[in-house]
Coordinates of N, CA, C and O in Angstrom, one line a residue:
X1 N -10.7 -8.0 -4.9 CA -11.5 -8.1 -6.1 C -10.7 -7.7 -7.3 O -9.7 -7.1 -7.2
X2 N -11.1 -8.2 -8.4 CA -10.4 -8.0 -9.7 C -11.3 -7.0 -10.5 O -12.5 -6.9 -10.4
X3 N -10.6 -6.3 -11.4 CA -11.2 -5.3 -12.3 C -10.5 -5.2 -13.6 O -9.3 -5.6 -13.7
X4 N -11.1 -4.6 -14.6 CA -10.4 -4.3 -15.9 C -11.1 -3.1 -16.5 O -12.3 -2.8 -16.3
X5 N -10.3 -2.5 -17.4 CA -10.8 -1.3 -18.1 C -10.0 -1.2 -19.4 O -8.8 -1.6 -19.5
X6 N -10.7 -0.8 -20.5 CA -10.0 -0.5 -21.7 C -10.0 1.0 -22.0 O -11.1 1.7 -21.8
X7 N -8.8 1.5 -22.2 CA -8.7 3.0 -22.5 C -8.2 3.1 -24.0 O -7.2 2.6 -24.3
X8 N -9.0 3.9 -24.7 CA -8.6 4.1 -26.1 C -7.5 5.1 -26.2 O -7.2 5.8 -25.2
X9 N -6.9 5.3 -27.3 CA -5.8 6.3 -27.5 C -6.3 7.7 -27.1 O -5.6 8.4 -26.3
X10 N -7.5 8.1 -27.5 CA -8.1 9.4 -27.1 C -8.3 9.5 -25.6 O -8.0 10.5 -25.0
X11 N -8.8 8.4 -25.0 CA -9.0 8.4 -23.5 C -7.7 8.5 -22.8 O -7.6 9.2 -21.8
X12 N -6.7 7.8 -23.3 CA -5.3 7.8 -22.7 C -4.8 9.2 -22.7 O -4.2 9.7 -21.8
X13 N -4.9 9.9 -23.9 CA -4.3 11.2 -24.1 C -5.0 12.2 -23.1 O -4.3 13.0 -22.5
X14 N -6.3 12.1 -23.0 CA -7.0 12.9 -22.1 C -6.6 12.7 -20.6 O -6.4 13.6 -19.9
X15 N -6.6 11.5 -20.2 CA -6.3 11.1 -18.8 C -4.8 11.5 -18.5 O -4.5 12.1 -17.5
X16 N -3.9 11.1 -19.4 CA -2.5 11.4 -19.1 C -2.2 12.9 -19.2 O -1.4 13.5 -18.5
X17 N -3.0 13.7 -20.0 CA -2.9 15.1 -20.0 C -3.2 15.8 -18.7 O -2.8 16.9 -18.5
X18 N -3.9 15.2 -17.9 CA -4.2 15.8 -16.5 C -3.0 15.7 -15.6 O -2.9 16.4 -14.6
X19 N -2.1 14.8 -15.9 CA -0.9 14.6 -15.0 C 0.4 15.1 -15.7 O 1.2 15.6 -15.0
X20 N 0.5 14.9 -17.0 CA 1.8 15.4 -17.7 C 1.6 16.8 -18.1 O 0.7 17.2 -18.8
X21 N 2.5 17.6 -17.5 CA 2.5 19.1 -17.8 C 2.6 19.3 -19.3 O 3.5 18.8 -20.0
X22 N 1.7 20.1 -19.9 CA 1.7 20.3 -21.3 C 0.9 19.2 -22.1 O 0.8 19.4 -23.3
X23 N 0.5 18.2 -21.5 CA -0.3 17.1 -22.1 C 0.7 16.2 -22.9 O 1.9 16.4 -22.9
X24 N 0.0 15.3 -23.6 CA 0.8 14.3 -24.4 C 0.1 14.3 -25.8 O -1.1 14.5 -25.9
X25 N 0.9 14.0 -26.8 CA 0.4 13.8 -28.2 C 0.0 12.4 -28.3 O -0.4 11.7 -27.4
X26 N 0.2 11.9 -29.5 CA -0.1 10.5 -29.8 C 0.8 9.6 -29.0 O 2.0 9.7 -29.0
X27 N 0.2 8.6 -28.3 CA 0.9 7.7 -27.4 C 1.4 6.5 -28.2 O 0.6 5.9 -28.9
X28 N 2.7 6.2 -28.1 CA 3.3 5.1 -28.8 C 3.3 3.8 -28.0 O 3.2 2.7 -28.5
X29 N 3.6 4.0 -26.7 CA 3.7 2.8 -25.8 C 3.6 3.2 -24.3 O 3.9 4.4 -24.0
X30 N 3.2 2.3 -23.6 CA 3.1 2.4 -22.1 C 3.8 1.1 -21.6 O 3.6 0.0 -22.0
X31 N 4.7 1.3 -20.6 CA 5.4 0.2 -20.0 C 5.6 0.3 -18.5 O 6.0 1.4 -18.0
X32 N 5.3 -0.7 -17.8 CA 5.6 -0.8 -16.3 C 7.1 -1.0 -16.2 O 7.6 -2.0 -16.7
X33 N 7.9 -0.1 -15.6 CA 9.3 -0.2 -15.5 C 9.7 -0.7 -14.1 O 10.7 -1.5 -14.0
X34 N 9.0 -0.4 -13.1 CA 9.4 -0.8 -11.8 C 8.1 -1.1 -10.9 O 7.1 -0.4 -11.1
X35 N 8.2 -2.1 -10.1 CA 7.2 -2.5 -9.1 C 7.7 -2.5 -7.7 O 8.9 -2.7 -7.5
X36 N 6.9 -2.2 -6.8 CA 7.2 -2.3 -5.4 C 7.3 -3.7 -4.9 O 7.0 -4.7 -5.7
X37 N 7.8 -4.0 -3.7 CA 7.9 -5.3 -3.2 C 6.6 -6.1 -3.2 O 6.6 -7.3 -3.4
X38 N 5.5 -5.4 -3.0 CA 4.2 -6.1 -3.0 C 3.6 -6.3 -4.4 O 2.6 -6.9 -4.6
X39 N 4.3 -5.7 -5.4 CA 3.8 -5.9 -6.8 C 3.1 -4.7 -7.4 O 2.8 -4.7 -8.6
X40 N 3.0 -3.6 -6.6 CA 2.3 -2.4 -7.2 C 3.2 -1.6 -8.1 O 4.4 -1.6 -7.9
X41 N 2.6 -1.0 -9.1 CA 3.4 -0.2 -10.1 C 4.0 1.0 -9.4 O 3.3 1.8 -8.8
X42 N 5.3 1.1 -9.5 CA 6.0 2.3 -8.9 C 6.5 3.3 -10.0 O 6.7 4.4 -9.7
X43 N 6.7 2.8 -11.2 CA 7.2 3.6 -12.3 C 6.6 3.2 -13.6 O 6.7 2.0 -14.0
X44 N 5.9 4.1 -14.2 CA 5.3 3.8 -15.5 C 5.9 4.8 -16.6 O 6.0 6.0 -16.3
X45 N 6.3 4.2 -17.7 CA 6.9 4.9 -18.7 C 5.9 5.1 -19.9 O 5.4 4.1 -20.3
X46 N 5.8 6.3 -20.4 CA 4.9 6.6 -21.5 C 5.7 7.2 -22.6 O 6.4 8.3 -22.4
X47 N 5.7 6.7 -23.8 CA 6.3 7.3 -24.9 C 5.3 7.9 -25.8 O 4.3 7.2 -26.2
X48 N 5.4 9.1 -26.1 CA 4.4 9.9 -26.9 C 5.1 10.9 -27.8 O 5.8 11.8 -27.2
X49 N 4.9 10.9 -29.1 CA 5.4 11.9 -30.0 C 6.9 12.3 -29.7 O 7.2 13.5 -29.5
X50 N 7.8 11.3 -29.6 CA 9.2 11.6 -29.5 C 9.6 11.9 -28.1 O 10.8 12.2 -27.8
X51 N 8.7 11.9 -27.1 CA 9.1 12.2 -25.7 C 8.8 11.0 -24.8 O 7.9 10.2 -25.1
X52 N 9.6 10.9 -23.8 CA 9.4 9.9 -22.8 C 9.0 10.5 -21.5 O 9.7 11.4 -21.0
X53 N 7.9 10.1 -21.0 CA 7.4 10.6 -19.7 C 7.5 9.4 -18.7 O 7.0 8.3 -19.0
X54 N 8.0 9.7 -17.5 CA 8.2 8.7 -16.5 C 7.3 9.2 -15.3 O 7.5 10.2 -14.7
X55 N 6.3 8.4 -15.0 CA 5.3 8.7 -13.9 C 5.7 7.8 -12.7 O 5.9 6.6 -12.8
X56 N 5.8 8.5 -11.6 CA 6.1 7.8 -10.4 C 5.1 8.0 -9.3 O 4.4 9.0 -9.3
X57 N 5.0 7.1 -8.4 CA 4.2 7.3 -7.2 C 2.8 6.7 -7.5 O 2.2 6.8 -8.6
X58 N 2.2 6.1 -6.5 CA 0.9 5.5 -6.5 C -0.1 6.4 -7.1 O -0.8 6.0 -8.1
X59 N -0.3 7.5 -6.5 CA -1.4 8.4 -6.9 C -1.3 8.9 -8.3 O -2.2 9.0 -9.0
X60 N -0.1 9.4 -8.6 CA 0.2 9.9 -9.9 C -0.2 8.9 -11.0 O -0.8 9.2 -12.0
X61 N 0.3 7.7 -10.8 CA 0.1 6.6 -11.8 C -1.4 6.3 -11.9 O -2.0 6.2 -13.0
X62 N -2.1 6.2 -10.7 CA -3.5 5.8 -10.7 C -4.3 6.9 -11.4 O -5.3 6.7 -12.1
X63 N -3.9 8.2 -11.2 CA -4.6 9.3 -11.8 C -4.4 9.4 -13.3 O -5.3 9.7 -14.0
X64 N -3.1 9.1 -13.7 CA -2.8 9.1 -15.1 C -3.5 8.2 -15.9 O -3.8 8.4 -17.1
X65 N -4.0 7.1 -15.4 CA -4.7 6.0 -16.1 C -6.2 6.0 -15.7 O -6.9 5.0 -15.8
X66 N -6.6 7.1 -15.1 CA -8.0 7.2 -14.6 C -9.0 7.0 -15.7 O -9.0 7.7 -16.8
X67 N -9.9 6.0 -15.6 CA -11.0 5.8 -16.6 C -12.2 6.7 -16.5 O -13.3 6.3 -16.2
X68 N -11.9 8.0 -16.6 CA -13.0 9.0 -16.4 C -14.1 8.8 -17.4 O -15.3 9.0 -17.1
X69 N -13.8 8.5 -18.6 CA -14.8 8.3 -19.7 C -15.0 6.9 -20.1 O -15.6 6.7 -21.2
X70 N -14.4 6.0 -19.4 CA -14.5 4.5 -19.7 C -15.1 3.8 -18.5 O -14.9 4.2 -17.4
X71 N -15.9 2.8 -18.8 CA -16.5 2.0 -17.7 C -15.5 0.9 -17.2 O -15.0 0.1 -18.0
X72 N -15.2 1.0 -16.0 CA -14.3 -0.1 -15.3 C -15.2 -1.2 -15.0 O -16.3 -1.0 -14.4
X73 N -14.8 -2.4 -15.3 CA -15.7 -3.6 -15.1 C -15.1 -4.4 -13.9 O -13.9 -4.8 -14.0
X74 N -15.9 -4.7 -12.9 CA -15.5 -5.5 -11.8 C -15.7 -7.0 -12.2 O -16.4 -7.3 -13.1
X75 N -15.0 -7.9 -11.5 CA -15.1 -9.3 -11.8 C -16.5 -9.9 -11.7 O -16.7 -10.9 -12.2
X76 N -17.4 -9.2 -11.0 CA -18.8 -9.7 -10.9 C -19.6 -9.1 -12.0 O -20.8 -9.4 -12.0
X77 N -19.0 -8.4 -13.0 CA -19.8 -7.9 -14.1 C -20.3 -6.5 -13.9 O -20.8 -5.8 -14.9
X78 N -20.2 -6.0 -12.7 CA -20.7 -4.6 -12.4 C -19.8 -3.6 -13.1 O -18.6 -3.7 -13.1
X79 N -20.4 -2.5 -13.7 CA -19.6 -1.5 -14.3 C -19.6 -0.2 -13.4 O -20.6 0.1 -12.8
X80 N -18.4 0.4 -13.3 CA -18.2 1.6 -12.5 C -17.8 2.7 -13.4 O -16.8 2.5 -14.2
X81 N -18.4 3.8 -13.4 CA -18.2 4.9 -14.3 C -17.6 6.1 -13.6 O -17.7 6.3 -12.3
X82 N -16.9 7.0 -14.3 CA -16.5 8.3 -13.8 C -15.5 8.3 -12.7 O -15.5 9.1 -11.8
X83 N -14.5 7.3 -12.8 CA -13.5 7.2 -11.7 C -12.4 8.3 -12.0 O -12.0 8.5 -13.1
X84 N -11.9 8.9 -11.0 CA -10.9 9.9 -11.1 C -9.5 9.3 -10.9 O -8.5 9.9 -11.1
X85 N -9.4 8.1 -10.4 CA -8.2 7.3 -10.2 C -8.5 5.8 -10.4 O -9.7 5.4 -10.2
X86 N -7.5 5.0 -10.8 CA -7.7 3.6 -10.9 C -7.9 3.1 -9.4 O -7.4 3.7 -8.5
X87 N -8.6 2.0 -9.2 CA -8.8 1.5 -7.9 C -7.5 1.2 -7.1 O -7.5 1.4 -5.9
X88 N -6.5 0.8 -7.8 CA -5.2 0.5 -7.2 C -4.1 0.5 -8.2 O -4.4 0.6 -9.4
X89 N -2.9 0.5 -7.7 CA -1.7 0.4 -8.7 C -1.2 -1.0 -8.8 O -0.1 -1.2 -9.3
X90 N -2.0 -2.0 -8.5 CA -1.7 -3.4 -8.7 C -2.4 -3.7 -10.1 O -3.6 -4.1 -10.1
X91 N -1.7 -3.6 -11.2 CA -2.3 -3.8 -12.5 C -1.2 -4.3 -13.5 O 0.0 -4.1 -13.3
X92 N -1.7 -4.8 -14.6 CA -0.9 -5.1 -15.7 C -1.5 -4.4 -16.9 O -2.7 -4.1 -16.9
X93 N -0.7 -4.2 -17.9 CA -1.1 -3.5 -19.1 C -1.0 -4.5 -20.3 O 0.0 -5.2 -20.4
X94 N -1.9 -4.4 -21.2 CA -1.9 -5.1 -22.5 C -2.2 -4.1 -23.6 O -3.3 -3.6 -23.7
X95 N -1.2 -3.8 -24.4 CA -1.4 -2.8 -25.5 C -2.2 -3.5 -26.6 O -2.1 -4.6 -27.0
X96 N -3.1 -2.6 -27.2 CA -4.0 -3.0 -28.3 C -3.5 -2.2 -29.5 O -3.5 -0.9 -29.4
X97 N -3.0 -2.8 -30.5 CA -2.4 -2.1 -31.7 C -3.2 -2.3 -33.0 O -3.8 -3.3 -33.2
X98 N -3.2 -1.2 -33.8 CA -3.7 -1.3 -35.2 C -2.8 -2.2 -36.0 O -1.6 -2.5 -35.6
X99 N -3.2 -2.6 -37.2 CA -2.4 -3.4 -38.0 C -1.0 -2.7 -38.4 O 0.0 -3.4 -38.6
X100 N -1.1 -1.4 -38.5 CA 0.2 -0.7 -38.8 C 1.1 -0.5 -37.6 O 2.2 0.0 -37.7
X101 N 0.7 -1.1 -36.5 CA 1.6 -1.1 -35.3 C 1.3 0.1 -34.3 O 1.8 0.2 -33.2
X102 N 0.5 1.1 -34.7 CA 0.2 2.2 -33.9 C -0.7 1.8 -32.7 O -1.5 0.8 -32.9
X103 N -0.6 2.5 -31.6 CA -1.4 2.1 -30.4 C -2.8 2.5 -30.6 O -3.1 3.7 -30.8
X104 N -3.7 1.6 -30.5 CA -5.2 1.8 -30.5 C -5.7 2.2 -29.1 O -6.5 3.0 -28.9
X105 N -5.1 1.5 -28.1 CA -5.6 1.6 -26.7 C -4.8 0.7 -25.9 O -3.9 0.0 -26.3
X106 N -5.3 0.6 -24.6 CA -4.6 -0.4 -23.7 C -5.7 -1.0 -22.8 O -6.6 -0.3 -22.3
X107 N -5.5 -2.3 -22.5 CA -6.3 -3.0 -21.5 C -5.5 -2.9 -20.2 O -4.3 -3.2 -20.1
X108 N -6.2 -2.5 -19.1 CA -5.6 -2.5 -17.8 C -6.4 -3.5 -17.0 O -7.6 -3.4 -16.8
X109 N -5.6 -4.5 -16.5 CA -6.2 -5.6 -15.7 C -5.6 -5.4 -14.3 O -4.4 -5.4 -14.1
X110 N -6.5 -5.2 -13.3 CA -6.0 -5.0 -11.9 C -6.7 -5.7 -10.9 O -7.7 -6.4 -11.1
X111 N -6.2 -5.5 -9.7 CA -6.8 -6.1 -8.5 C -6.7 -5.2 -7.3 O -5.8 -4.4 -7.2
X112 N -7.7 -5.3 -6.4 CA -7.6 -4.6 -5.2 C -8.1 -3.2 -5.3 O -8.4 -2.7 -6.3
X113 N -8.0 -2.6 -4.1 CA -8.4 -1.2 -4.0 C -7.6 -0.5 -3.0 O -7.3 -1.0 -1.9
X114 N -7.0 0.7 -3.3 CA -6.2 1.4 -2.4 C -4.8 1.5 -2.8 O -4.4 1.1 -3.9
X115 N -3.9 1.9 -1.9 CA -2.5 2.2 -2.2 C -1.6 1.0 -1.9 O -0.4 1.1 -2.2
X116 N -2.1 -0.1 -1.3 CA -1.3 -1.3 -1.2 C -0.3 -1.2 0.0 O 0.6 -2.0 0.1
X117 N -0.6 -0.3 1.0 CA 0.2 -0.2 2.1 C -0.7 -0.4 3.4 O -1.7 0.2 3.4
X118 N -0.3 -1.3 4.3 CA -1.0 -1.4 5.5 C -2.1 -2.6 5.4 O -1.9 -3.5 4.7
X119 N -3.2 -2.4 6.1 CA -4.2 -3.4 6.2 C -5.3 -3.2 5.1 O -5.8 -2.1 5.1
X120 N -5.6 -4.2 4.4 CA -6.7 -4.2 3.5 C -8.0 -4.3 4.2 O -8.2 -5.3 4.9
X121 N -8.9 -3.3 4.1 CA -10.2 -3.4 4.8 C -11.0 -4.5 4.3 O -11.7 -5.2 5.1
X122 N -10.9 -4.8 3.0 CA -11.7 -5.9 2.4 C -11.2 -7.2 2.9 O -12.0 -8.1 3.3
X123 N -9.9 -7.4 3.0 CA -9.4 -8.7 3.4 C -9.7 -8.9 4.9 O -10.0 -10.0 5.3
X124 N -9.6 -7.8 5.7 CA -9.9 -7.9 7.1 C -11.3 -8.2 7.4 O -11.6 -9.1 8.2
X125 N -12.2 -7.6 6.6 CA -13.6 -8.0 6.7 C -13.9 -9.4 6.3 O -14.6 -10.2 7.1
X126 N -13.2 -9.9 5.3 CA -13.4 -11.3 4.9 C -12.9 -12.3 6.0 O -13.5 -13.3 6.3
X127 N -11.7 -11.9 6.6 CA -11.2 -12.7 7.7 C -12.1 -12.7 8.9 O -12.3 -13.8 9.5
X128 N -12.7 -11.5 9.2 CA -13.6 -11.5 10.4 C -14.9 -12.3 10.1 O -15.3 -13.0 11.0
X129 N -15.4 -12.2 8.9 CA -16.5 -13.0 8.5 C -16.2 -14.5 8.5 O -17.1 -15.4 8.8
X130 N -15.0 -14.9 8.3 CA -14.5 -16.3 8.4 C -14.2 -16.8 9.8 O -13.9 -17.9 10.0
X131 N -14.4 -15.9 10.8 CA -14.2 -16.3 12.2 C -12.9 -15.9 12.8 O -12.6 -16.3 13.9
X132 N -12.0 -15.2 12.1 CA -10.7 -14.9 12.7 C -10.9 -13.8 13.7 O -11.8 -12.9 13.6
X133 N -10.1 -13.8 14.8 CA -10.2 -12.8 15.8 C -9.5 -11.5 15.4 O -8.7 -11.5 14.4
X134 N -9.8 -10.4 16.1 CA -9.1 -9.1 15.8 C -7.6 -9.2 15.9 O -6.9 -8.7 15.0
X135 N -7.2 -10.0 16.9 CA -5.7 -10.2 17.1 C -5.1 -10.9 15.9 O -4.1 -10.6 15.4
X136 N -5.8 -12.0 15.5 CA -5.3 -12.8 14.3 C -5.3 -12.0 13.1 O -4.3 -12.0 12.3
X137 N -6.3 -11.1 12.9 CA -6.3 -10.3 11.7 C -5.2 -9.3 11.7 O -4.4 -9.1 10.7
X138 N -5.0 -8.6 12.8 CA -3.9 -7.6 12.9 C -2.5 -8.3 12.7 O -1.7 -7.7 12.0
X139 N -2.3 -9.4 13.3 CA -1.0 -10.1 13.1 C -0.8 -10.6 11.7 O 0.3 -10.7 11.3
X140 N -1.9 -10.9 11.0 CA -1.7 -11.3 9.6 C -1.2 -10.2 8.7 O -0.5 -10.4 7.7
X141 N -1.5 -8.9 9.1 CA -1.0 -7.8 8.3 C 0.3 -7.2 8.8 O 1.1 -6.6 8.1
X142 N 0.4 -7.2 10.2 CA 1.5 -6.6 10.8 C 2.2 -7.6 11.8 O 1.9 -7.7 12.9
X143 N 3.1 -8.4 11.2 CA 3.6 -9.5 11.9 C 4.6 -9.1 13.1 O 4.7 -9.8 14.0
X144 N 5.2 -8.0 13.0 CA 6.2 -7.6 14.0 C 5.6 -6.6 15.0 O 6.3 -5.7 15.5
X145 N 4.3 -6.8 15.4 CA 3.7 -6.0 16.4 C 3.4 -6.7 17.7 O 3.3 -8.0 17.7
X146 N 3.3 -6.0 18.7 CA 2.9 -6.6 20.0 C 1.6 -5.8 20.4 O 1.6 -4.6 20.5
X147 N 0.6 -6.6 20.7 CA -0.7 -5.9 21.1 C -0.7 -5.8 22.6 O -0.3 -6.8 23.3
X148 N -1.1 -4.7 23.1 CA -1.1 -4.5 24.6 C -2.3 -3.5 24.9 O -2.7 -2.7 24.0
X149 N -2.8 -3.6 26.1 CA -3.9 -2.7 26.4 C -3.4 -1.3 26.6 O -2.2 -1.1 26.9
X150 N -4.2 -0.4 26.2 CA -3.8 1.0 26.3 C -4.5 1.6 27.5 O -5.8 1.7 27.6
X151 N -3.7 2.0 28.5 CA -4.3 2.6 29.7 C -3.7 4.0 29.9 O -2.5 4.2 29.6
X152 N -4.5 4.9 30.4 CA -4.0 6.2 30.7 C -3.7 7.1 29.5 O -3.1 8.2 29.6
X153 N -4.1 6.7 28.3 CA -3.8 7.5 27.1 C -4.5 8.8 27.1 O -3.9 9.8 26.7
X154 N -5.7 8.9 27.6 CA -6.4 10.2 27.6 C -5.8 11.2 28.5 O -5.7 12.4 28.2
X155 N -5.3 10.7 29.7 CA -4.6 11.7 30.6 C -3.3 12.2 30.0 O -3.0 13.4 30.1
X156 N -2.6 11.4 29.3 CA -1.3 11.8 28.7 C -1.6 12.7 27.5 O -0.8 13.7 27.3
X157 N -2.7 12.5 26.8 CA -3.0 13.4 25.7 C -3.5 14.7 26.2 O -3.2 15.8 25.6
X158 N -4.2 14.8 27.3 CA -4.7 16.0 27.9 C -3.5 16.9 28.2 O -3.6 18.1 28.0
X159 N -2.4 16.3 28.7 CA -1.2 17.1 29.0 C -0.6 17.7 27.8 O 0.1 18.7 27.9
X160 N -0.7 17.1 26.7 CA -0.1 17.5 25.4 C -0.8 18.8 24.9 O -0.2 19.6 24.2
X161 N -2.1 18.8 25.1 CA -2.9 19.9 24.5 C -3.0 21.0 25.5 O -3.7 21.6 26.0

Protein backbone atom coordinates (compact mmCIF):
# COMPACT_ATOMS: atom_id res chain seq x y z
CA UNK A 1 0.00 0.00 0.00
CA UNK A 2 1.01 3.61 -0.49
CA UNK A 3 1.00 6.44 2.04
CA UNK A 4 2.03 10.07 2.40
CA UNK A 5 2.50 12.60 5.15
CA UNK A 6 3.47 16.27 5.38
CA UNK A 7 5.75 17.32 8.23
CA UNK A 8 6.14 21.02 8.99
CA UNK A 9 9.43 22.54 10.14
CA UNK A 10 8.20 22.44 13.76
CA UNK A 11 7.04 18.81 13.45
CA UNK A 12 10.38 17.82 11.90
CA UNK A 13 12.33 19.51 14.70
CA UNK A 14 10.22 17.74 17.32
CA UNK A 15 10.47 14.33 15.65
CA UNK A 16 14.19 14.57 14.84
CA UNK A 17 14.83 15.82 18.37
CA UNK A 18 13.80 12.41 19.68
CA UNK A 19 16.61 10.74 17.73
CA UNK A 20 19.38 13.36 17.49
CA UNK A 21 21.14 13.86 20.81
CA UNK A 22 20.69 17.47 21.90
CA UNK A 23 17.93 18.02 19.34
CA UNK A 24 18.11 20.04 16.17
CA UNK A 25 17.54 23.70 15.46
CA UNK A 26 16.13 25.10 12.26
CA UNK A 27 16.33 22.43 9.58
CA UNK A 28 17.78 23.56 6.25
CA UNK A 29 17.59 20.32 4.24
CA UNK A 30 16.92 16.59 4.31
CA UNK A 31 18.44 14.25 1.75
CA UNK A 32 18.45 10.52 1.13
CA UNK A 33 22.15 9.67 0.71
CA UNK A 34 22.00 5.89 0.40
CA UNK A 35 19.46 3.18 -0.29
CA UNK A 36 19.59 -0.57 0.21
CA UNK A 37 19.39 -3.05 -2.66
CA UNK A 38 15.61 -3.17 -2.29
CA UNK A 39 15.31 0.63 -2.35
CA UNK A 40 14.80 1.32 1.34
CA UNK A 41 16.50 4.39 2.83
CA UNK A 42 19.71 3.42 4.60
CA UNK A 43 21.26 6.85 5.20
CA UNK A 44 19.41 10.13 5.71
CA UNK A 45 21.30 13.40 5.97
CA UNK A 46 19.81 16.33 7.89
CA UNK A 47 21.38 19.79 7.79
CA UNK A 48 20.30 22.04 10.63
CA UNK A 49 21.82 25.25 11.99
CA UNK A 50 25.33 24.62 10.67
CA UNK A 51 25.42 20.96 11.68
CA UNK A 52 25.06 17.85 9.57
CA UNK A 53 23.38 14.83 11.14
CA UNK A 54 23.59 11.43 9.44
CA UNK A 55 20.90 8.99 10.44
CA UNK A 56 21.43 5.33 9.70
CA UNK A 57 19.40 2.18 10.04
CA UNK A 58 15.80 1.42 9.31
CA UNK A 59 14.36 2.05 12.75
CA UNK A 60 16.32 5.24 13.49
CA UNK A 61 15.27 6.79 10.19
CA UNK A 62 11.64 5.73 10.56
CA UNK A 63 11.55 7.08 14.11
CA UNK A 64 13.28 10.35 13.10
CA UNK A 65 10.49 11.13 10.63
CA UNK A 66 7.66 9.82 12.79
CA UNK A 67 4.44 11.71 12.11
CA UNK A 68 3.41 11.85 15.79
CA UNK A 69 1.46 15.08 15.40
CA UNK A 70 0.64 14.81 11.68
CA UNK A 71 -1.94 12.61 9.98
CA UNK A 72 -0.47 10.01 7.64
CA UNK A 73 -2.76 9.47 4.66
CA UNK A 74 -3.15 6.04 3.10
CA UNK A 75 -3.82 5.70 -0.62
CA UNK A 76 -7.46 4.84 0.14
CA UNK A 77 -7.91 8.22 1.87
CA UNK A 78 -7.84 6.83 5.40
CA UNK A 79 -5.95 8.98 7.93
CA UNK A 80 -3.72 7.43 10.58
CA UNK A 81 -2.67 9.51 13.60
CA UNK A 82 -0.09 9.31 16.40
CA UNK A 83 2.45 7.05 14.69
CA UNK A 84 5.76 6.62 16.52
CA UNK A 85 7.57 5.44 13.36
CA UNK A 86 6.95 5.74 9.63
CA UNK A 87 5.29 2.61 8.23
CA UNK A 88 8.49 1.75 6.30
CA UNK A 89 11.80 3.13 5.07
CA UNK A 90 10.66 2.88 1.45
CA UNK A 91 10.01 6.56 0.83
CA UNK A 92 10.97 9.66 -1.12
CA UNK A 93 11.18 13.21 0.17
CA UNK A 94 9.97 16.43 -1.43
CA UNK A 95 11.05 19.61 0.33
CA UNK A 96 8.53 22.45 0.65
CA UNK A 97 10.24 25.84 0.79
CA UNK A 98 9.22 29.42 1.55
CA UNK A 99 9.90 32.07 -1.10
CA UNK A 100 13.11 33.01 0.71
CA UNK A 101 14.37 29.43 0.29
CA UNK A 102 14.01 28.36 3.92
CA UNK A 103 12.50 24.96 4.59
CA UNK A 104 8.78 25.11 5.40
CA UNK A 105 8.36 21.34 5.69
CA UNK A 106 8.71 18.09 3.80
CA UNK A 107 6.36 15.73 1.99
CA UNK A 108 7.16 12.06 2.62
CA UNK A 109 5.77 9.67 0.00
CA UNK A 110 6.13 6.02 0.87
CA UNK A 111 5.03 2.49 0.31
CA UNK A 112 4.68 -0.67 2.28
CA UNK A 113 4.92 -1.45 5.92
CA UNK A 114 7.81 -2.93 7.87
CA UNK A 115 11.56 -3.15 7.58
CA UNK A 116 11.78 -4.48 4.03
CA UNK A 117 13.53 -7.72 4.88
CA UNK A 118 11.99 -11.13 4.40
CA UNK A 119 8.43 -11.92 3.48
CA UNK A 120 5.76 -9.24 3.26
CA UNK A 121 2.69 -10.44 5.13
CA UNK A 122 0.44 -8.26 2.97
CA UNK A 123 1.90 -9.55 -0.27
CA UNK A 124 1.70 -13.15 0.96
CA UNK A 125 -1.95 -12.63 1.91
CA UNK A 126 -2.69 -11.17 -1.53
CA UNK A 127 -0.98 -14.09 -3.22
CA UNK A 128 -2.93 -16.61 -1.08
CA UNK A 129 -6.20 -14.86 -1.91
CA UNK A 130 -5.22 -15.04 -5.60
CA UNK A 131 -4.87 -18.83 -5.31
CA UNK A 132 -1.10 -19.30 -4.94
CA UNK A 133 -0.02 -22.26 -2.79
CA UNK A 134 2.07 -21.87 0.36
CA UNK A 135 5.05 -23.35 -1.51
CA UNK A 136 4.67 -20.87 -4.38
CA UNK A 137 4.41 -17.96 -1.94
CA UNK A 138 7.51 -19.01 0.01
CA UNK A 139 9.53 -19.51 -3.18
CA UNK A 140 8.57 -16.08 -4.46
CA UNK A 141 10.19 -14.47 -1.39
CA UNK A 142 12.99 -16.96 -0.74
CA UNK A 143 14.16 -18.36 -4.06
CA UNK A 144 17.17 -20.28 -2.75
CA UNK A 145 15.31 -22.50 -0.29
CA UNK A 146 14.33 -26.12 -0.28
CA UNK A 147 11.12 -27.09 1.45
CA UNK A 148 11.12 -30.39 3.29
CA UNK A 149 8.97 -32.04 5.93
CA UNK A 150 10.15 -31.54 9.48
CA UNK A 151 10.15 -34.77 11.44
CA UNK A 152 11.48 -35.48 14.88
CA UNK A 153 12.03 -31.81 15.68
CA UNK A 154 10.30 -32.01 19.05
CA UNK A 155 12.49 -34.87 20.22
CA UNK A 156 15.69 -33.07 19.25
CA UNK A 157 14.48 -29.87 20.94
CA UNK A 158 13.66 -31.77 24.14
CA UNK A 159 17.30 -32.92 24.32
CA UNK A 160 18.48 -29.30 24.04
CA UNK A 161 16.50 -28.12 27.06
